[in-house]
Amino acid sequence: MLLDLSGKKALVTGIANNRSIAWGIARQLHLAGAELGITYLPDEKGRFEAKVRELTAPLGPGLFLPMDVQNPEQMQAVFQQLGSRWGQLDILVHCLAFANKADLTGDFSNTTAQGFHTAMEISTYSLTSLCRLAKPLFSEGASVITLTYLGAERAVPNYNVMGLAKAALEASVRYLAAELGPGKQVRVNAVSAGPIRTLASSGVGGILDMIHHVEEKAPLRRTVTQQEVGNTAAFLASPLASGISGQVLYVDGGYCITGL
């Protein structure tokens, strides 16, 4: 059986530029035949909209909508549009994470209450919100995919509050998988990617050191690419992964197995 997503409707969130992991996922879903809906983070000057629109134009998205996950009305509007235009959703891709830069350096105990809340709201709770809104639209055997990182289970320098957010995200994957599976066989999984240079990772202090360390220690002696993460996401979105739910799949060149 070949990987074929023809006729599938996929909503992809979190594309910022051509280095985004979400961009790698969107491209591979498109190559597999899926029709894409793209959301972007709106800003006052429209810079994000223009950048993401130009980048994704070759993929011919059927929907292109603003969505700030801290704005419930805007989120609701996205799924109202999705429901009226598509009527169903086969693939939901959650690539949203943010923490204040001050909370990604120094001592973890210095994390502020507001910083903790912001990281959890955007990076973790947004997945729950998206699934709640998408639930009436999910097709039989739909797939939800989110992104996590090894810092969810191990202490990684300067990852700090984002480690807690990702740990909570992984727990959310399990609870959502348990909730959404029985009715329509909806599957929920996470991809734990190795460190990649992206706009989001640039806020993590020492990201280049992390990448070089993985290149030295991972069994494949390299880090991974956005395309490789995209390939795994396309697999999880396809019937080939019909028996996989509630899991974290590591795409990190094998780094997660190493001790020293």
mmCIF file of C-alpha atoms in Angstrom:
data_model
loop_
_atom_site.group_PDB
_atom_site.id
_atom_site.type_symbol
_atom_site.label_atom_id
_atom_site.label_comp_id
_atom_site.label_asym_id
_atom_site.label_seq_id
_atom_site.Cartn_x
_atom_site.Cartn_y
_atom_site.Cartn_z
ATOM 1 C CA MET A 1 0.000 0.000 0.000
ATOM 2 C CA LEU A 2 1.429 3.363 -1.040
ATOM 3 C CA LEU A 3 1.012 6.493 1.053
ATOM 4 C CA ASP A 4 -1.862 8.343 -0.600
ATOM 5 C CA LEU A 5 -3.755 11.223 0.995
ATOM 6 C CA SER A 6 -5.753 12.173 -2.093
ATOM 7 C CA GLY A 7 -9.096 13.680 -1.152
ATOM 8 C CA LYS A 8 -8.053 14.292 2.460
ATOM 9 C CA LYS A 9 -8.587 17.712 4.035
ATOM 10 C CA ALA A 10 -5.728 18.854 6.290
ATOM 11 C CA LEU A 11 -5.530 21.930 8.520
ATOM 12 C CA VAL A 12 -1.928 22.950 9.218
ATOM 13 C CA THR A 13 -1.097 25.478 11.929
ATOM 14 C CA GLY A 14 2.177 27.102 12.899
ATOM 15 C CA ILE A 15 3.896 27.951 9.604
ATOM 16 C CA ALA A 16 6.095 31.024 10.125
ATOM 17 C CA ASN A 17 8.694 30.724 7.358
ATOM 18 C CA ASN A 18 10.485 28.172 5.173
ATOM 19 C CA ARG A 19 12.412 26.813 8.167
ATOM 20 C CA SER A 20 9.276 25.929 10.109
ATOM 21 C CA ILE A 21 8.711 22.251 10.815
ATOM 22 C CA ALA A 22 5.062 22.977 10.004
ATOM 23 C CA TRP A 23 6.207 23.991 6.513
ATOM 24 C CA GLY A 24 7.985 20.665 6.083
ATOM 25 C CA ILE A 25 4.820 18.853 7.143
ATOM 26 C CA ALA A 26 2.593 20.924 4.851
ATOM 27 C CA ARG A 27 4.791 20.168 1.839
ATOM 28 C CA GLN A 28 4.790 16.422 2.436
ATOM 29 C CA LEU A 29 1.031 16.324 2.989
ATOM 30 C CA HIS A 30 0.599 18.238 -0.262
ATOM 31 C CA LEU A 31 2.909 15.859 -2.134
ATOM 32 C CA ALA A 32 0.830 12.949 -0.827
ATOM 33 C CA GLY A 33 -2.282 14.519 -2.329
ATOM 34 C CA ALA A 34 -3.982 16.228 0.627
ATOM 35 C CA GLU A 35 -5.836 19.518 0.223
ATOM 36 C CA LEU A 36 -4.500 22.033 2.705
ATOM 37 C CA GLY A 37 -5.986 24.674 4.928
ATOM 38 C CA ILE A 38 -3.372 27.042 6.363
ATOM 39 C CA THR A 39 -3.617 29.318 9.383
ATOM 40 C CA TYR A 40 -1.276 32.180 10.180
ATOM 41 C CA LEU A 41 -0.692 34.352 13.239
ATOM 42 C CA PRO A 42 -2.168 37.779 12.475
ATOM 43 C CA ASP A 43 -0.247 40.937 13.350
ATOM 44 C CA GLU A 44 -1.113 44.602 13.030
ATOM 45 C CA LYS A 45 1.024 45.218 9.946
ATOM 46 C CA GLY A 46 0.081 41.990 8.175
ATOM 47 C CA ARG A 47 3.685 40.866 7.822
ATOM 48 C CA PHE A 48 3.054 37.272 8.868
ATOM 49 C CA GLU A 49 0.079 36.979 6.551
ATOM 50 C CA ALA A 50 2.044 38.216 3.540
ATOM 51 C CA LYS A 51 5.029 35.982 4.280
ATOM 52 C CA VAL A 52 3.009 32.812 4.870
ATOM 53 C CA ARG A 53 0.690 33.493 1.938
ATOM 54 C CA GLU A 54 3.627 33.852 -0.463
ATOM 55 C CA LEU A 55 5.363 30.772 0.927
ATOM 56 C CA THR A 56 2.335 28.498 0.772
ATOM 57 C CA ALA A 57 0.882 29.747 -2.531
ATOM 58 C CA PRO A 58 2.531 26.912 -4.547
ATOM 59 C CA LEU A 59 0.638 24.417 -2.363
ATOM 60 C CA GLY A 60 -2.700 25.944 -3.418
ATOM 61 C CA PRO A 61 -4.358 25.964 0.008
ATOM 62 C CA GLY A 62 -8.146 25.766 -0.116
ATOM 63 C CA LEU A 63 -8.373 27.778 3.097
ATOM 64 C CA PHE A 64 -6.056 30.528 4.332
ATOM 65 C CA LEU A 65 -7.198 31.995 7.624
ATOM 66 C CA PRO A 66 -5.908 34.064 10.564
ATOM 67 C CA MET A 67 -5.783 32.291 13.915
ATOM 68 C CA ASP A 68 -4.395 33.418 17.241
ATOM 69 C CA VAL A 69 -4.976 30.632 19.779
ATOM 70 C CA GLN A 70 -5.239 33.250 22.509
ATOM 71 C CA ASN A 71 -8.335 34.574 20.729
ATOM 72 C CA PRO A 72 -11.260 32.130 21.199
ATOM 73 C CA GLU A 73 -13.512 33.983 18.749
ATOM 74 C CA GLN A 74 -10.884 33.769 16.029
ATOM 75 C CA MET A 75 -10.443 30.049 16.617
ATOM 76 C CA GLN A 76 -14.185 29.528 16.430
ATOM 77 C CA ALA A 77 -14.310 31.455 13.157
ATOM 78 C CA VAL A 78 -11.652 29.173 11.611
ATOM 79 C CA PHE A 79 -13.687 26.049 12.288
ATOM 80 C CA GLN A 80 -16.926 27.666 11.172
ATOM 81 C CA GLN A 81 -15.251 28.441 7.847
ATOM 82 C CA LEU A 82 -13.789 24.960 7.696
ATOM 83 C CA GLY A 83 -17.188 23.412 8.340
ATOM 84 C CA SER A 84 -18.964 25.505 5.720
ATOM 85 C CA ARG A 85 -16.283 25.058 3.046
ATOM 86 C CA TRP A 86 -15.134 21.486 3.647
ATOM 87 C CA GLY A 87 -17.761 19.902 5.856
ATOM 88 C CA GLN A 88 -15.225 17.589 7.459
ATOM 89 C CA LEU A 89 -11.613 17.422 8.635
ATOM 90 C CA ASP A 90 -9.321 14.456 8.042
ATOM 91 C CA ILE A 91 -5.993 15.771 9.355
ATOM 92 C CA LEU A 92 -5.230 18.341 12.053
ATOM 93 C CA VAL A 93 -1.600 19.443 12.439
ATOM 94 C CA HIS A 94 -0.711 21.351 15.623
ATOM 95 C CA CYS A 95 2.693 23.065 15.399
ATOM 96 C CA LEU A 96 2.193 25.816 17.964
ATOM 97 C CA ALA A 97 4.584 26.657 20.794
ATOM 98 C CA PHE A 98 5.748 29.808 22.536
ATOM 99 C CA ALA A 99 7.442 30.880 25.743
ATOM 100 C CA ASN A 100 8.828 34.245 26.741
ATOM 101 C CA LYS A 101 12.547 34.384 26.019
ATOM 102 C CA ALA A 102 13.256 35.373 29.627
ATOM 103 C CA ASP A 103 11.753 32.048 30.715
ATOM 104 C CA LEU A 104 14.066 30.055 28.403
ATOM 105 C CA THR A 105 17.323 31.135 29.998
ATOM 106 C CA GLY A 106 18.827 31.051 33.465
ATOM 107 C CA ASP A 107 17.370 29.233 36.460
ATOM 108 C CA PHE A 108 14.088 27.419 35.903
ATOM 109 C CA SER A 109 12.915 28.487 39.367
ATOM 110 C CA ASN A 110 12.847 32.083 38.124
ATOM 111 C CA THR A 111 9.949 31.292 35.786
ATOM 112 C CA THR A 112 7.181 33.816 36.368
ATOM 113 C CA ALA A 113 3.556 32.826 36.878
ATOM 114 C CA GLN A 114 2.592 34.793 33.770
ATOM 115 C CA GLY A 115 5.382 33.171 31.759
ATOM 116 C CA PHE A 116 4.249 29.740 32.908
ATOM 117 C CA HIS A 117 0.650 30.509 31.955
ATOM 118 C CA THR A 118 1.628 31.856 28.519
ATOM 119 C CA ALA A 119 3.737 28.808 27.655
ATOM 120 C CA MET A 120 0.996 26.417 28.742
ATOM 121 C CA GLU A 121 -1.822 28.294 27.013
ATOM 122 C CA ILE A 122 -0.140 28.556 23.621
ATOM 123 C CA SER A 123 1.985 25.410 23.562
ATOM 124 C CA THR A 124 -0.299 22.943 25.349
ATOM 125 C CA TYR A 125 -3.878 24.027 25.893
ATOM 126 C CA SER A 126 -4.197 25.093 22.260
ATOM 127 C CA LEU A 127 -4.131 21.431 21.191
ATOM 128 C CA THR A 128 -7.084 20.677 23.470
ATOM 129 C CA SER A 129 -8.946 23.736 22.160
ATOM 130 C CA LEU A 130 -8.362 22.783 18.534
ATOM 131 C CA CYS A 131 -9.518 19.215 19.104
ATOM 132 C CA ARG A 132 -12.668 20.390 20.895
ATOM 133 C CA LEU A 133 -13.574 22.651 17.970
ATOM 134 C CA ALA A 134 -12.629 20.023 15.380
ATOM 135 C CA LYS A 135 -14.422 17.132 17.093
ATOM 136 C CA PRO A 136 -17.779 17.548 15.281
ATOM 137 C CA LEU A 137 -15.938 17.752 11.943
ATOM 138 C CA PHE A 138 -13.538 14.826 12.284
ATOM 139 C CA SER A 139 -14.051 12.165 9.639
ATOM 140 C CA GLU A 140 -13.839 8.446 10.301
ATOM 141 C CA GLY A 141 -10.184 7.587 10.949
ATOM 142 C CA ALA A 142 -9.035 11.213 11.138
ATOM 143 C CA SER A 143 -5.547 11.984 12.426
ATOM 144 C CA VAL A 144 -4.261 14.636 14.844
ATOM 145 C CA ILE A 145 -0.509 15.316 14.898
ATOM 146 C CA THR A 146 1.423 17.592 17.221
ATOM 147 C CA LEU A 147 5.102 18.352 17.813
ATOM 148 C CA THR A 148 7.038 17.700 20.992
ATOM 149 C CA TYR A 149 10.687 17.434 22.055
ATOM 150 C CA LEU A 150 12.911 15.315 24.288
ATOM 151 C CA GLY A 151 12.935 18.160 26.825
ATOM 152 C CA ALA A 152 9.509 16.907 27.887
ATOM 153 C CA GLU A 153 11.102 13.965 29.685
ATOM 154 C CA ARG A 154 14.707 15.054 30.308
ATOM 155 C CA ALA A 155 16.228 18.241 31.667
ATOM 156 C CA VAL A 156 17.652 20.147 28.700
ATOM 157 C CA PRO A 157 19.663 23.330 29.351
ATOM 158 C CA ASN A 158 17.651 26.499 28.665
ATOM 159 C CA TYR A 159 14.500 24.600 27.674
ATOM 160 C CA ASN A 160 13.050 25.306 31.102
ATOM 161 C CA VAL A 161 9.305 26.063 31.107
ATOM 162 C CA MET A 162 8.913 24.709 27.575
ATOM 163 C CA GLY A 163 9.885 21.294 28.927
ATOM 164 C CA LEU A 164 6.884 21.393 31.229
ATOM 165 C CA ALA A 165 4.650 22.594 28.404
ATOM 166 C CA LYS A 166 5.772 19.718 26.178
ATOM 167 C CA ALA A 167 5.360 17.175 28.992
ATOM 168 C CA ALA A 168 1.787 18.392 29.463
ATOM 169 C CA LEU A 169 1.305 18.274 25.689
ATOM 170 C CA GLU A 170 2.349 14.628 25.602
ATOM 171 C CA ALA A 171 -0.108 13.849 28.409
ATOM 172 C CA SER A 172 -2.772 15.700 26.419
ATOM 173 C CA VAL A 173 -2.041 13.437 23.443
ATOM 174 C CA ARG A 174 -2.824 10.391 25.550
ATOM 175 C CA TYR A 175 -6.042 11.788 27.017
ATOM 176 C CA LEU A 176 -7.273 13.080 23.656
ATOM 177 C CA ALA A 177 -6.456 9.747 22.020
ATOM 178 C CA ALA A 178 -8.513 7.971 24.696
ATOM 179 C CA GLU A 179 -11.422 10.380 24.162
ATOM 180 C CA LEU A 180 -11.492 10.587 20.377
ATOM 181 C CA GLY A 181 -10.661 7.002 19.468
ATOM 182 C CA PRO A 182 -13.828 5.056 20.346
ATOM 183 C CA GLY A 183 -16.343 6.958 18.225
ATOM 184 C CA LYS A 184 -14.751 7.652 14.860
ATOM 185 C CA GLN A 185 -11.359 5.951 15.270
ATOM 186 C CA VAL A 186 -9.665 9.366 15.427
ATOM 187 C CA ARG A 187 -5.974 8.970 16.192
ATOM 188 C CA VAL A 188 -3.846 11.467 18.149
ATOM 189 C CA ASN A 189 -0.038 11.272 18.093
ATOM 190 C CA ALA A 190 3.030 13.413 18.646
ATOM 191 C CA VAL A 191 6.299 13.597 16.733
ATOM 192 C CA SER A 192 9.354 14.319 18.870
ATOM 193 C CA ALA A 193 11.803 15.952 16.495
ATOM 194 C CA GLY A 194 15.473 16.510 17.125
ATOM 195 C CA PRO A 195 16.712 20.108 17.362
ATOM 196 C CA ILE A 196 16.252 21.994 14.086
ATOM 197 C CA ARG A 197 17.039 25.628 13.356
ATOM 198 C CA THR A 198 13.645 27.332 13.226
ATOM 199 C CA LEU A 199 12.203 30.670 14.279
ATOM 200 C CA ALA A 200 10.775 29.009 17.390
ATOM 201 C CA SER A 201 14.011 27.236 18.369
ATOM 202 C CA SER A 202 16.017 30.443 18.003
ATOM 203 C CA GLY A 203 14.544 31.539 21.319
ATOM 204 C CA VAL A 204 16.216 28.623 23.105
ATOM 205 C CA GLY A 205 19.650 29.614 24.366
ATOM 206 C CA GLY A 206 22.462 27.497 22.931
ATOM 207 C CA ILE A 207 20.374 25.922 20.155
ATOM 208 C CA LEU A 208 23.406 25.634 17.874
ATOM 209 C CA ASP A 209 25.323 23.835 20.626
ATOM 210 C CA MET A 210 22.388 21.442 20.978
ATOM 211 C CA ILE A 211 22.409 20.733 17.258
ATOM 212 C CA HIS A 212 26.164 20.136 17.192
ATOM 213 C CA HIS A 213 25.881 17.814 20.202
ATOM 214 C CA VAL A 214 23.239 15.714 18.446
ATOM 215 C CA GLU A 215 25.441 15.566 15.344
ATOM 216 C CA GLU A 216 28.245 14.154 17.505
ATOM 217 C CA LYS A 217 26.222 11.721 19.624
ATOM 218 C CA ALA A 218 23.167 10.519 17.683
ATOM 219 C CA PRO A 219 23.508 7.056 16.094
ATOM 220 C CA LEU A 220 23.039 8.638 12.647
ATOM 221 C CA ARG A 221 25.643 11.297 13.533
ATOM 222 C CA ARG A 222 23.387 14.077 12.322
ATOM 223 C CA THR A 223 20.259 15.937 13.197
ATOM 224 C CA VAL A 224 17.115 15.662 11.104
ATOM 225 C CA THR A 225 15.403 17.852 8.519
ATOM 226 C CA GLN A 226 11.955 19.394 8.271
ATOM 227 C CA GLN A 227 11.260 17.002 5.389
ATOM 228 C CA GLU A 228 12.008 13.954 7.525
ATOM 229 C CA VAL A 229 9.594 15.172 10.185
ATOM 230 C CA GLY A 230 7.095 15.898 7.423
ATOM 231 C CA ASN A 231 7.452 12.355 6.098
ATOM 232 C CA THR A 232 6.628 10.941 9.524
ATOM 233 C CA ALA A 233 3.633 13.248 9.868
ATOM 234 C CA ALA A 234 2.347 12.160 6.457
ATOM 235 C CA PHE A 235 2.688 8.535 7.546
ATOM 236 C CA LEU A 236 0.759 9.217 10.758
ATOM 237 C CA ALA A 237 -1.936 10.975 8.745
ATOM 238 C CA SER A 238 -2.342 8.002 6.421
ATOM 239 C CA PRO A 239 -4.167 4.659 6.726
ATOM 240 C CA LEU A 240 -0.720 3.058 7.011
ATOM 241 C CA ALA A 241 -0.719 4.242 10.654
ATOM 242 C CA SER A 242 -4.302 3.209 11.371
ATOM 243 C CA GLY A 243 -3.262 1.206 14.449
ATOM 244 C CA ILE A 244 -1.153 3.943 16.071
ATOM 245 C CA SER A 245 -2.650 6.354 18.601
ATOM 246 C CA GLY A 246 -1.607 8.102 21.805
ATOM 247 C CA GLN A 247 2.076 7.713 20.939
ATOM 248 C CA VAL A 248 5.210 9.833 20.746
ATOM 249 C CA LEU A 249 7.319 8.947 17.701
ATOM 250 C CA TYR A 250 10.945 10.086 17.833
ATOM 251 C CA VAL A 251 12.456 11.549 14.684
ATOM 252 C CA ASP A 252 15.848 12.606 16.009
ATOM 253 C CA GLY A 253 18.463 10.449 14.320
ATOM 254 C CA GLY A 254 18.242 8.059 17.277
ATOM 255 C CA TYR A 255 19.555 10.580 19.795
ATOM 256 C CA CYS A 256 16.872 9.659 22.360
ATOM 257 C CA ILE A 257 18.405 6.190 22.888
ATOM 258 C CA THR A 258 21.839 7.461 23.921
ATOM 259 C CA GLY A 259 23.152 7.517 27.484
ATOM 260 C CA LEU A 260 26.442 9.377 27.158
#
